[in-house]
Structures are given as C-alpha cells and as structure tokens.
Short mmCIF file of C-alpha atoms and ligand atoms in Angstrom, two decimals:
data_model
loop_
_atom_site.label_atom_id
_atom_site.label_comp_id
_atom_site.label_asym_id
_atom_site.label_seq_id
_atom_site.Cartn_x
_atom_site.Cartn_y
_atom_site.Cartn_z
CA MET A 34 210.03 273.41 -48.63
CA ARG A 35 206.76 271.78 -47.41
CA GLN A 36 207.25 269.21 -44.64
CA LEU A 37 205.35 265.97 -44.99
CA HIS A 38 202.18 266.75 -42.40
CA GLN A 39 201.85 270.09 -44.45
CA LEU A 40 202.16 268.25 -47.62
CA ALA A 41 199.51 265.37 -46.35
CA LYS A 42 196.98 268.09 -45.14
CA ALA A 43 196.74 269.67 -48.43
CA ALA A 44 196.35 266.26 -49.85
CA GLY A 45 193.49 265.46 -47.66
CA LYS A 46 194.37 263.86 -45.12
CA LEU A 47 194.28 264.37 -41.65
CA TYR A 48 197.97 263.53 -40.14
CA PHE A 49 201.15 262.05 -40.92
CA GLY A 50 202.83 261.34 -37.86
CA SER A 51 205.24 259.61 -36.03
CA ALA A 52 205.37 257.10 -33.10
CA THR A 53 207.67 258.72 -29.95
CA ASP A 54 208.76 256.87 -26.57
CA ASN A 55 209.91 258.92 -23.28
CA GLY A 56 213.49 257.76 -23.73
CA GLU A 57 214.18 259.91 -26.68
CA LEU A 58 212.73 263.10 -25.54
CA SER A 59 216.07 263.96 -24.41
CA ASP A 60 218.18 264.22 -27.60
CA ALA A 61 218.16 266.84 -28.62
CA THR A 62 218.59 266.44 -32.69
CA TYR A 63 215.66 264.04 -32.27
CA VAL A 64 213.40 266.13 -30.92
CA SER A 65 213.72 269.38 -33.22
CA ILE A 66 212.65 267.28 -36.03
CA LEU A 67 209.61 265.18 -33.77
CA LYS A 68 208.08 268.92 -32.17
CA ASP A 69 208.02 270.09 -35.82
CA ALA A 70 204.10 270.02 -36.80
CA ASP A 71 204.48 270.65 -39.96
CA MET A 72 206.30 267.75 -40.59
CA PHE A 73 204.35 265.09 -37.80
CA GLY A 74 200.83 266.32 -37.41
CA GLN A 75 200.83 263.87 -35.24
CA ILE A 76 202.28 261.72 -32.41
CA THR A 77 201.69 257.78 -30.72
CA PRO A 78 203.18 256.97 -27.37
CA GLY A 79 204.99 254.11 -28.19
CA ASN A 80 204.83 252.17 -24.94
CA GLY A 81 203.33 254.64 -22.35
CA GLN A 82 199.97 253.98 -22.06
CA LYS A 83 200.18 250.52 -22.24
CA TRP A 84 198.76 248.33 -19.51
CA GLN A 85 201.91 247.40 -17.80
CA TYR A 86 202.46 250.67 -17.42
CA THR A 87 199.36 252.71 -16.74
CA GLU A 88 197.90 249.90 -14.22
CA PRO A 89 201.00 247.85 -13.09
CA THR A 90 199.02 247.02 -10.19
CA ARG A 91 195.67 246.39 -9.39
CA GLY A 92 193.77 249.46 -9.33
CA SER A 93 196.69 251.82 -8.95
CA PHE A 94 197.20 253.82 -12.19
CA SER A 95 200.09 255.82 -13.30
CA PHE A 96 199.87 258.06 -16.56
CA THR A 97 202.97 259.28 -16.07
CA ALA A 98 204.82 258.39 -19.41
CA GLY A 99 201.81 258.79 -21.43
CA ASP A 100 201.42 262.23 -20.03
CA GLN A 101 204.88 263.19 -21.06
CA ILE A 102 204.01 262.43 -24.28
CA ALA A 103 200.47 263.55 -24.41
CA SER A 104 202.17 266.79 -23.34
CA PHE A 105 204.62 267.15 -25.59
CA ALA A 106 202.36 266.46 -28.73
CA GLN A 107 199.73 269.18 -27.17
CA SER A 108 202.75 271.75 -26.41
CA ASN A 109 203.75 271.25 -30.60
CA GLY A 110 200.02 271.40 -31.99
CA GLN A 111 200.15 267.72 -32.54
CA LEU A 112 197.52 265.36 -32.81
CA LEU A 113 197.44 262.61 -30.55
CA ARG A 114 196.70 258.66 -31.42
CA CYS A 115 196.25 256.81 -28.40
CA HIS A 116 197.44 253.61 -27.91
CA ALA A 117 196.81 250.36 -26.67
CA LEU A 118 193.76 249.48 -23.81
CA VAL A 119 193.19 245.89 -24.19
CA TRP A 120 196.45 243.75 -25.71
CA HIS A 121 197.77 240.17 -24.83
CA SER A 122 201.15 241.86 -24.83
CA GLN A 123 202.82 244.05 -22.24
CA LEU A 124 199.96 243.34 -19.64
CA PRO A 125 200.84 242.96 -16.18
CA ASN A 126 201.35 239.30 -14.63
CA TRP A 127 198.06 240.30 -12.36
CA VAL A 128 196.30 240.29 -15.42
CA SER A 129 198.18 237.64 -17.66
CA SER A 130 198.38 235.35 -14.69
CA GLY A 131 195.42 235.64 -12.81
CA THR A 132 192.62 233.21 -12.12
CA TRP A 133 189.41 235.07 -12.90
CA THR A 134 185.40 234.44 -13.56
CA ALA A 135 184.04 236.35 -16.29
CA ALA A 136 182.13 238.53 -14.41
CA GLU A 137 185.58 239.52 -12.92
CA LEU A 138 188.32 240.00 -16.00
CA THR A 139 185.01 241.78 -17.07
CA SER A 140 185.44 244.46 -14.20
CA VAL A 141 189.44 244.81 -14.59
CA ILE A 142 188.87 245.23 -18.46
CA ASN A 143 185.95 248.12 -17.39
CA THR A 144 187.70 249.56 -14.83
CA HIS A 145 191.04 249.80 -16.75
CA ILE A 146 189.29 251.33 -19.59
CA ALA A 147 187.34 253.81 -17.55
CA ASN A 148 190.13 254.97 -15.75
CA GLU A 149 192.91 255.27 -18.95
CA VAL A 150 190.67 256.81 -20.96
CA GLY A 151 188.89 259.00 -19.00
CA HIS A 152 192.45 260.21 -17.29
CA TYR A 153 192.84 261.10 -21.38
CA LYS A 154 189.41 262.31 -22.32
CA GLY A 155 189.31 265.24 -24.56
CA GLN A 156 193.11 264.20 -25.54
CA CYS A 157 193.15 261.52 -27.69
CA TYR A 158 191.96 261.79 -31.63
CA ALA A 159 191.51 257.90 -31.67
CA TRP A 160 192.21 255.30 -28.96
CA ASP A 161 193.44 251.73 -30.48
CA VAL A 162 190.71 250.03 -27.80
CA VAL A 163 191.49 246.25 -28.93
CA ASN A 164 195.14 245.54 -30.17
CA GLU A 165 196.20 242.39 -32.43
CA ALA A 166 193.38 239.95 -31.14
CA LEU A 167 194.25 237.26 -34.06
CA ASN A 168 195.85 234.41 -35.22
CA GLU A 169 197.64 234.38 -38.78
CA ASP A 170 194.99 232.20 -39.93
CA GLY A 171 192.55 234.65 -38.30
CA SER A 172 191.28 232.53 -35.88
CA TYR A 173 191.16 234.27 -32.47
CA ARG A 174 194.31 234.76 -30.27
CA ASP A 175 194.75 232.67 -27.01
CA SER A 176 195.08 235.50 -24.35
CA VAL A 177 193.48 235.29 -21.02
CA PHE A 178 190.60 237.45 -22.60
CA TYR A 179 189.66 234.89 -24.99
CA ARG A 180 190.14 232.11 -22.56
CA VAL A 181 187.93 233.76 -19.66
CA LEU A 182 185.50 235.75 -22.27
CA GLY A 183 185.73 234.25 -25.32
CA ASP A 184 184.93 236.64 -28.13
CA SER A 185 182.72 238.37 -26.03
CA TYR A 186 185.98 240.55 -24.24
CA ILE A 187 186.19 242.40 -27.82
CA PRO A 188 182.44 244.64 -27.10
CA ILE A 189 183.26 244.90 -23.58
CA ALA A 190 186.01 246.50 -24.78
CA PHE A 191 184.67 248.79 -27.20
CA LYS A 192 181.64 249.85 -25.34
CA ALA A 193 183.73 250.39 -22.11
CA ALA A 194 186.14 253.00 -24.37
CA ALA A 195 182.52 254.83 -25.88
CA ALA A 196 181.52 255.17 -22.52
CA ALA A 197 184.11 257.27 -20.96
CA ASP A 198 185.18 259.20 -23.85
CA GLN A 199 182.25 259.79 -26.17
CA ASP A 200 184.39 262.14 -29.03
CA THR A 201 187.34 259.95 -29.70
CA LYS A 202 187.58 257.05 -32.59
CA LEU A 203 187.56 253.81 -31.32
CA TYR A 204 189.95 251.33 -33.54
CA TYR A 205 190.64 247.58 -33.83
CA ASN A 206 194.90 247.63 -34.81
CA ASP A 207 196.40 244.70 -35.90
CA TYR A 208 199.54 243.84 -37.94
CA ASN A 209 199.31 241.87 -41.48
CA ILE A 210 196.09 243.16 -42.02
CA GLU A 211 197.04 245.28 -44.66
CA GLY A 212 197.14 242.74 -47.30
CA SER A 213 194.00 240.28 -48.36
CA GLY A 214 193.55 236.85 -46.46
CA SER A 215 192.46 235.72 -43.55
CA LYS A 216 193.76 237.71 -41.14
CA GLN A 217 191.84 240.33 -43.01
CA GLN A 218 188.53 237.98 -43.15
CA GLY A 219 189.36 237.95 -39.36
CA THR A 220 189.10 242.01 -39.06
CA ILE A 221 185.92 242.35 -40.94
CA LYS A 222 184.51 239.30 -38.12
CA ILE A 223 185.80 241.63 -35.48
CA VAL A 224 184.07 244.96 -36.96
CA LYS A 225 180.87 243.10 -37.09
CA LEU A 226 181.26 241.26 -33.84
CA VAL A 227 181.34 244.73 -32.12
CA GLN A 228 178.45 245.94 -34.25
CA ASP A 229 176.37 243.25 -34.08
CA ALA A 230 176.42 243.62 -30.28
CA GLY A 231 175.47 246.82 -30.22
CA GLY A 232 178.61 248.80 -29.74
CA LYS A 233 180.63 251.52 -31.65
CA ILE A 234 183.51 250.79 -33.54
CA ASP A 235 185.18 253.56 -35.88
CA GLY A 236 188.52 252.63 -37.13
CA VAL A 237 190.68 249.69 -38.54
CA GLY A 238 193.87 250.52 -37.73
CA MET A 239 196.84 248.84 -40.33
CA GLN A 240 199.85 248.75 -37.90
CA ALA A 241 201.70 248.26 -41.25
CA HIS A 242 205.03 246.58 -40.05
CA LEU A 243 205.79 245.29 -43.95
CA ILE A 244 209.41 243.78 -45.27
CA VAL A 245 211.22 245.51 -48.27
CA GLY A 246 210.14 243.84 -51.41
CA SER A 247 206.84 241.95 -49.61
CA THR A 248 204.59 244.83 -49.35
CA PRO A 249 201.54 244.13 -51.12
CA SER A 250 200.80 246.32 -54.05
CA GLN A 251 198.79 249.31 -54.17
CA SER A 252 195.77 247.95 -55.95
CA THR A 253 195.45 245.25 -53.23
CA LEU A 254 195.99 247.57 -49.94
CA GLU A 255 193.29 250.09 -51.66
CA SER A 256 191.23 247.02 -52.11
CA VAL A 257 191.66 246.22 -48.03
CA ILE A 258 191.13 249.76 -47.25
CA ARG A 259 187.85 249.39 -48.94
CA SER A 260 186.95 246.37 -47.44
CA TYR A 261 187.22 247.52 -43.86
CA ILE A 262 184.80 250.42 -45.03
CA SER A 263 182.23 248.12 -46.78
CA ALA A 264 182.35 246.08 -43.32
CA GLY A 265 180.80 249.34 -41.42
CA VAL A 266 183.91 251.74 -40.28
CA THR A 267 184.18 255.32 -40.96
CA GLU A 268 187.99 255.30 -41.69
CA VAL A 269 191.10 254.06 -41.56
CA ALA A 270 194.48 254.38 -41.04
CA TYR A 271 198.50 252.95 -41.44
CA THR A 272 199.30 253.39 -37.42
CA GLU A 273 203.00 251.75 -37.28
CA LEU A 274 204.33 251.98 -40.82
CA ASP A 275 207.79 250.92 -40.93
CA ILE A 276 209.44 248.80 -44.15
CA ARG A 277 212.26 246.30 -42.55
CA PHE A 278 215.31 244.95 -44.83
CA SER A 279 215.64 241.50 -43.81
CA SER A 280 219.49 241.75 -43.91
CA LEU A 281 221.57 245.06 -43.45
CA PRO A 282 222.95 246.74 -44.46
CA PRO A 283 220.63 247.52 -47.61
CA SER A 284 221.95 248.44 -51.22
CA GLU A 285 221.15 251.11 -52.77
CA SER A 286 218.84 248.97 -54.75
CA GLY A 287 217.70 248.03 -51.90
CA LEU A 288 216.72 251.68 -51.12
CA GLN A 289 215.03 252.49 -53.93
CA GLN A 290 212.52 249.01 -53.60
CA GLN A 291 212.09 250.12 -49.97
CA ALA A 292 211.59 253.70 -51.46
CA SER A 293 208.78 251.90 -53.86
CA ASP A 294 206.80 249.80 -50.80
CA TYR A 295 206.51 253.51 -49.05
CA GLY A 296 205.00 254.67 -52.07
CA ALA A 297 202.66 251.95 -52.26
CA VAL A 298 201.29 252.74 -48.96
CA THR A 299 201.45 256.19 -50.02
CA ARG A 300 199.25 256.04 -52.80
CA ALA A 301 197.05 253.53 -51.45
CA CYS A 302 195.88 255.56 -48.60
CA LEU A 303 195.68 259.04 -50.62
CA ALA A 304 193.16 256.96 -53.36
CA VAL A 305 190.80 256.24 -50.70
CA ASP A 306 189.28 259.29 -48.73
CA ALA A 307 188.16 257.50 -45.60
CA CYS A 308 192.11 256.72 -45.17
CA VAL A 309 192.71 259.59 -42.94
CA GLY A 310 196.49 259.46 -42.06
CA ILE A 311 200.03 257.29 -41.96
CA THR A 312 201.87 257.22 -38.77
CA ILE A 313 205.54 255.92 -38.97
CA TRP A 314 206.36 253.84 -36.19
CA ASP A 315 209.21 256.43 -34.67
CA TYR A 316 211.02 258.28 -37.86
CA THR A 317 214.52 257.31 -37.51
CA ASP A 318 216.31 253.73 -37.40
CA LYS A 319 218.07 255.16 -34.95
CA TYR A 320 214.72 254.63 -32.34
CA SER A 321 213.22 251.94 -34.26
CA TRP A 322 211.96 248.79 -32.29
CA ILE A 323 212.77 246.73 -35.39
CA PRO A 324 216.36 245.23 -34.80
CA SER A 325 215.34 244.35 -30.78
CA VAL A 326 212.26 242.47 -31.89
CA PHE A 327 213.63 240.66 -35.31
CA PRO A 328 217.55 240.54 -34.89
CA GLY A 329 219.43 241.13 -38.03
CA SER A 330 216.79 243.40 -39.77
CA GLY A 331 216.37 246.85 -39.40
CA ALA A 332 216.83 250.14 -41.57
CA ALA A 333 212.88 250.33 -41.81
CA LEU A 334 212.26 253.93 -41.61
CA LEU A 335 212.35 257.04 -43.28
CA TRP A 336 215.46 258.67 -41.71
CA ASP A 337 218.42 256.82 -41.08
CA GLU A 338 220.21 256.82 -37.64
CA ASN A 339 222.22 259.75 -38.12
CA PHE A 340 219.26 261.48 -39.57
CA SER A 341 219.73 261.62 -42.56
CA ARG A 342 216.67 261.43 -45.04
CA LYS A 343 216.66 258.36 -47.15
CA PRO A 344 214.81 257.52 -50.66
CA ALA A 345 211.74 256.27 -49.14
CA TYR A 346 211.34 259.75 -47.09
CA SER A 347 211.88 261.57 -50.67
CA THR A 348 209.07 259.22 -52.45
CA VAL A 349 206.68 259.88 -49.86
CA SER A 350 207.12 263.44 -49.57
CA SER A 351 207.02 263.54 -53.90
CA ILE A 352 204.13 261.58 -53.65
CA LEU A 353 202.41 263.73 -51.03
CA ARG A 354 203.62 267.00 -52.72
CA ALA A 355 201.95 265.50 -56.39
CA ALA A 356 198.59 264.89 -54.39
CA ALA A 357 198.52 267.99 -52.76
CA THR A 358 198.86 270.30 -55.39
CA GLY A 359 196.77 268.31 -57.87
CA GLY A 360 199.02 266.98 -59.74
CA GLY A 361 198.51 263.06 -60.07
CA GLY A 362 199.69 261.24 -56.79
CA SER A 363 198.85 257.93 -58.36
CA THR A 364 201.56 258.58 -61.61
CA GLY A 365 205.25 257.46 -61.36
CA ILE A 366 207.19 257.50 -58.68
CA PRO A 367 210.46 259.75 -59.23
CA THR A 368 213.08 257.42 -59.84
CA ALA A 369 216.83 258.32 -58.48
CA THR A 370 220.01 259.13 -60.39
CA SER A 371 223.30 259.91 -58.97
CA THR A 372 223.38 263.50 -59.93
CA ALA A 373 225.30 265.79 -57.22
CA PRO A 374 222.91 269.02 -55.65
CA GLU A 375 222.98 271.93 -57.99
CA PRO A 376 224.26 274.60 -55.72
CA THR A 377 221.22 277.64 -56.03
CA SER A 378 222.15 280.37 -53.27
CA THR A 379 225.22 281.05 -51.52
CA SER A 380 223.74 284.55 -49.59
CA CYS A 381 222.41 282.49 -46.09
CA THR A 382 223.23 279.99 -44.21
CA VAL A 383 221.33 276.13 -42.90
CA VAL A 384 222.02 275.03 -39.81
CA LYS A 385 223.06 271.80 -38.82
CA TRP A 386 220.85 268.77 -39.84
CA GLY A 387 218.80 271.31 -42.43
CA GLN A 388 218.42 270.79 -45.92
CA CYS A 389 221.27 272.16 -48.20
CA GLY A 390 220.35 270.81 -51.69
CA GLY A 391 218.72 268.20 -53.44
CA ARG A 392 216.67 268.20 -57.07
CA GLY A 393 214.02 271.41 -56.96
CA TYR A 394 216.02 272.60 -54.03
CA THR A 395 215.71 276.45 -54.31
CA GLY A 396 216.94 277.24 -50.65
CA CYS A 397 220.34 278.33 -49.21
CA THR A 398 223.49 275.97 -49.48
CA ALA A 399 225.80 277.14 -47.75
CA CYS A 400 226.19 275.28 -44.21
CA ALA A 401 226.92 277.06 -40.51
CA SER A 402 229.84 276.34 -39.56
CA GLY A 403 231.31 273.34 -38.38
CA SER A 404 228.67 271.19 -40.99
CA THR A 405 229.06 270.74 -44.16
CA CYS A 406 226.51 269.94 -47.28
CA THR A 407 226.49 266.35 -48.08
CA TYR A 408 224.88 264.45 -50.51
CA SER A 409 222.30 262.06 -48.75
CA ASN A 410 219.87 261.36 -52.33
CA ASP A 411 219.28 263.33 -55.12
CA TYR A 412 216.35 265.20 -53.60
CA TYR A 413 218.02 265.55 -50.40
CA SER A 414 221.48 267.04 -48.79
CA GLN A 415 222.02 268.01 -45.66
CA CYS A 416 224.37 270.18 -43.64
CA LEU A 417 225.96 267.46 -41.14
C1 XIL B 171 206.48 247.69 -29.75
C2 XIL B 171 207.35 249.28 -29.31
O1 XIL B 171 208.20 249.97 -30.39
C3 XIL B 171 208.67 248.47 -28.36
O2 XIL B 171 209.50 249.66 -27.75
C4 XIL B 171 208.42 247.69 -27.18
O3 XIL B 171 209.24 247.38 -26.54
C5 XIL B 171 207.15 246.58 -27.92
O4 XIL B 171 206.20 247.18 -28.31
N1 XIL B 171 202.64 246.54 -32.29
C6 XIL B 171 202.07 247.41 -31.17
C7 XIL B 171 203.37 248.30 -30.69
O5 XIL B 171 200.64 247.84 -31.44
O6 XIL B 171 203.05 248.80 -30.07
C8 XIL B 171 204.58 247.60 -30.68
O7 XIL B 171 205.36 248.83 -30.22
C9 XIL B 171 205.00 247.55 -32.10
C10 XIL B 171 203.76 246.10 -32.54
#
C-alpha cells in the first residue's frame, strides 16, 4: 500500500509533508508514523525555528529545538521546510517592545536572518521569510516591523535571506490567502514589492487553516494559485493545511464534508504544476494546535487522536493514487458506504497500528496478539 508522499511524488509533486514539534518526538507511536518517509517526505518545525526560540535575547542564538527537527528529517531522508524568519508573533519582547530607528531595526533583522539562515544553510528546501504581514482587508498588519520600516521591511528580509543561502527557496507565507479577495490581492502586492525592490521571492505559501464546509472550491483554489504564479513567483505550496470543525465532535456527514474539503485542496495542488506540495500542520488531532487557539474547534487533521486514519485520509490518498497512476485525479471523490472490511488473508500478521483491512486492501488481516482489527472507515481498518 503506497503512502501519501510516495503517491504525491508519483503524481509529480515534490512532497507530501507534516509539521511536527519537539515535545511530540518522545511519543513512540507518533514517531513511528512521522518518520516514514513514504508517508511524509517533508517536515516543518512547528515552533523551534521561530524568533522567540532562536534569538531570545539580542545577539544570543539557540538552534537546539530547530536542530532536533532538522536532524530528525535528515536522518529519515525527509525534506525540511524552514519556518519562519520575520513574523509579528512569537517574537521576543526585546524586538517587539524595543525603541528602534529604521537603521537599528534593519540591522536587527539582518543579523537575525544572517545567523539563522546561515546556521541552516544547505538544510532548508525553503524558508518562510516573512509570515502573516497582511490584515484581512489586504493592508499591512501593524507590527514593530511595519511601524518602524513601513513595507520596506519585507524586501529587506528577502534580501537578507537570499544573501545568507543562495540555494533555498524564499517564500511569503500567510493564512486566508487560499481563496480570492483582498488578502489575495495583498499577497500579489507583496510579490511585486519584493521584485520591484530587486529582491528574490520564489514562492507563496498558503497556510490553509481552513474550516469544514467553508473551504474554497477547487476551481477557486486553482485560480488563486495561478494568480500568484502570474504575479511572478515560480511555485506555491500549501504549507500548514488543517481543516477544522467549529464544533465537536464531528458527525459522520461532517467527516465526509471534511474529506471532500481536503479533496478540493489536494486536487487544486495536483492541477497546477507550480504547486510543489502539501504540508499538514501536524498529522494527528492528538497534537493539533487548533483546540488551544480556537477553543471548541478541532478534529482538523487526517489522523484522529488515537492515530486512526479519518475519511479525509482515504480521500487524499485516493486522489493522489488516481493522479499517480494517471487515473484522473480530478474525477469524483470516492463515496463511503458502511460495508465492513473484507478479510483477504490470514496467513500473516499485522503489527499493532498497522492496516488490516479496507476497500482495495489486499494485505494481511490478522492482527498481532494484543490488538484487534478495528474498522476506521471503508478504506481503512487498523490493528488497535
Ligand atoms: C502555531 C504552532 O503550531 C503552535 O504550537 C504555537 O503555539 C503557535 O503557532 N501560523 C503559523 C504557524 O505560521 O507558525 C502557527 O503555528 C500556526 C499559524
């Protein structure tokens, strides 16, 4: 059974990946799935490379947390997306509350980027250079950077990153820019701003923190991707995908809607060559950031909190598989019925957490002692 990254590669994408975080790496079950490079060919540190961790006091750098994730990815043969250099959030007070002249803050940005990008030189497929610079109406967000430097902080940051590593892709990254509207126009403005200033910007990262039932349609998603390519970047990516329920627990029909929403994003990326990959913002609901930031919301990822694959997993995997085999990734999303998995073979055993059934599955169906083959959805049963 081919896994998400393998299928995405076979379909012409560069990767299918996941974010992760340091604390989770002590959870053996969690790690056993994350480290599978056929499942996740790309890793993003969820926190460890942010300014508050990497330069907590001026001029004193610490890369311990980021390095742990970078070496995890490297030892498993996974690409690293690096995240994030200049952002108003998770920014230490010495930066956000400092009293700066334009020259001083420029120097602070340059020093931060030279050190961090220099430290990770050669390790990052891409860097999120500027993160979340826009308000919902497409104007620039108020931040210490904007207050002191106006929009010039954006090309300053891109130039500093380019100087520190010539081979990494430089991205502008934001949320609510997957669909059309003012923030999409703001993103296009940023691409042009950097280029007009003589800077290099390679990509737009669409975070894609979406809501079940309110995800833009595949055709809107596709046309927005194309608008960024027309504006002058060579690639785009879905960098932090999760699709949350606003109220919990999800209903069966809600899970089907979520699957269809994940399907729209997957198909949109497949439909445009310049979309290089999809990263989910962690893979299991057990470690999703959503419940802590949007109280009452959650269940946003492809695996539930017990590591069972959700219907959305099956949909994403089926769409990637169809595209990988030239079967037409843009035809109908498979619909679920409530049939139980068919036993196909009992002459072998499946380890705990492994797949033991599901539509189209032809492997072992007997679970190792201590676990039972448990129906998860039509496409997946698992030894639990
Ligand atoms: C989130 C992390 O997942 C959380 O652990 C942390 O507490 C807050 O930040 N946009 C981004 C990410 O660019 O860095 C954010 O990550 C989620 C929103």
